[in-house]
Amino acid sequence: MNEQEKNNDVMEIDLKRLAEAVIHKGWVVAIVAVLCAVIAFLGTFYFITPQYQSSAMFYVNNSSVSVGDASFSLSSSDIVASKNLVNTYIVILKTRETLNDVIDYAGVDRSSGELAGMIKAESVGETQIFRISVSSPDPVEAEKIADAIAYILPKRISSIVEGTSAKIVDSAVLPSGPSSPSYSRNTVLGFGLGMILVVAVLILRELFNVTIRTEEDITRISSHPILASVPDMVTPSKGGHYSSYDKNSGGKKRGGAGYPREHVLVGGGISFAATEAYKLLRTKLQYSFADENACRVIGVSSALSGEGKSLSSINLAYSLSQLDKKVLLIDCDMRRPSISSKLPIDKRTGLSGYLSGLHLMNEIIQDCGLRGEETAFDIISSGSNPPNPIELLSSARMAKLLDTLRKVYDYVILDLPPVGEVSDALAVAKQTDGVLLVVRRNFCERPALSAAVRQFAFVESKILGFVYNCAAQVDGTYAKSYYKRTYGRYAGKYASSGADAGNGSQDQENG
C-alpha cells in the first residue's frame, strides 16, 4: 500500500473504533439513559392524564344484506365480506346523528366531534365480532358512553342495513384502573431513547474527531515506524513540574514555579517509564544508521506547535550522552524558541548571531547546565529572534556549520520548528541524516500529521520514525508487573513512581 492509499484509509469508518468510543463512555450512556428513564416516568406521572377504557363487543349476524336498492348475499365464512360489513357498522357508529343519540342517552356534556375522538372500533381477529372501546379521564363517563353505544348502535344498524342485526356479546363495565398511560412502557421507552441519543452523539463525535488518540491512528497515515511511546514524564518525588502552554487553555501558561530549572522534565527529573522510552528511542536510532562511526545529524520536528518536540530533543540528547557520546543540541526554532526556557542557558548568544556573522562558533556553544548529572551535552541556543529565520537556516553558512560540527560530535540534534506552521524546518531538513516527528496524543490531528509527512517527503528528507508523546499510561499494577518482568527487581523498585505520574495527563510546553 502506497502513501496516498494510507492517507485515504484515514477517512474510512472504523467500526471497532466506534465501538470502543461507545464502550469507553459507557458510564455516560448509562447515566443519560437512566436520567431519560426518570424524566419519562416523572413526565408520565405529572403531565399525562390517565385514561380509563370501557368496552362492549357485538356479534354481526347476517344472511342477506341490502343497503338501499342494492342487495348482497353473504356467507358467514366470507372473511372479506365480514370485514366490509364491520367497517360499515363503524362508519354508521361515527355518524353525527348516531353520536348525538349516544350523547343524549348517556347524558354527558360532549360534542359529537369530541365523542368521535373517544371511540375506537375494531374487528376481533378474522371473526364477525367487533369491539367498541370508549376512553375517558372519567371511568364512570367511559362506562356510560359504552352502555349508550350498546343500546343505540344495534337499533341504528337494523334501521339502515336490512336483513342483519348486531347483538351484544359483552357489555361494558366500570374500569377498575387506567388503561393508559403505561408507566413501565414509557420508562423503558425513555431509557431506550436516551441510550440511542447518547450513542448517536458519541458516534457522530467520533466520526468527526480527527485527533490522533492511538498509535494505530499514526500507522494509518504513514508506514514509518513508531520508534518510542513516551508517557507522562513527571516524577512528583523529584520535584518535576510542567511549565507549558496547553492547546485548549488559550495560551495561558500552566505549571508551578519554584522548582530547580535543571529538573524540569529533563534527565533525572522525568519518570522511570519516560526514561526507558527515551532509551528505547536511542537504541532504535542507533540501528537506523548503518555507519555507527559517522556523526549523525538528526532533526526533531512536529506537525503542530505544542507537541513536545523540544522536550523530546533535550531528552534524546541527554539519553545519547549517557552512552559517552559527544552530543550537541541546536535550537533551530528562531521564531518561538523554548529550549532556553527549559535549561539554564543564555539565549542571547546563539545560532542566529552566528548565522548573521555576529559571533564565532566557539562563542555560541554552551554546556547544558544540568547540575548534579553524571552526563551532559552541549547546546547552541536559538539566539535573538531574527526577522528572516528561513533565509538564515537555508544559508550556506548554516550548511558549513553542520559540516564542521560533524567532525567534532557523534550526534547533532536539531530542534526544528513545527513543519505544519512554518517552512523553516524544511530548509534545514535537507541537511540532516533523518528527521523524527513528534506526535502528541489527543492534540495532533490526522490531516496535519499527514501533511507534515508529505512535506518532508517532498524535500526528500528521510523520516526516521515517530515519537508518540503523552502516550496513554497503564495503571500502577500493570506497570509494576511489566517492568518487573522486563527489567527485574531494578524496574520494580522505580516503576511505581513512574506509574503514579502516568495517571495524570501530560501537558507539554510550547514547541
XYZ file of C-alpha atoms in Angstrom, residues 59-67 71-90 123 125-130 161 164-165:
39
model
C -71.773 -10.030 17.043
C -72.775 -9.312 13.444
C -75.458 -11.740 12.237
C -76.332 -11.623 8.561
C -77.514 -13.922 5.792
C -78.720 -11.420 3.243
C -77.812 -7.773 3.287
C -79.395 -4.892 1.396
C -78.356 -1.272 1.608
C -78.557 -6.423 -2.261
C -75.667 -8.686 -1.291
C -75.625 -12.399 -0.488
C -73.036 -13.068 2.205
C -71.818 -16.259 3.755
C -70.656 -16.318 7.367
C -67.396 -17.836 6.119
C -66.708 -14.938 3.775
C -63.979 -13.101 5.709
C -63.669 -10.188 3.319
C -67.378 -9.517 3.331
C -67.426 -9.765 7.101
C -64.724 -7.139 7.418
C -66.504 -4.854 4.995
C -69.695 -5.204 6.999
C -67.922 -4.417 10.261
C -66.381 -1.359 8.621
C -69.851 -0.310 7.530
C -71.079 -0.557 11.131
C -68.157 1.520 12.343
C -62.965 -6.170 14.417
C -59.463 -11.143 14.543
C -60.992 -12.842 11.495
C -64.470 -13.021 13.050
C -67.810 -11.276 12.779
C -67.330 -9.819 16.231
C -66.253 -6.218 16.648
C -78.869 -2.203 6.919
C -78.847 -8.016 9.573
C -78.504 -7.401 13.242
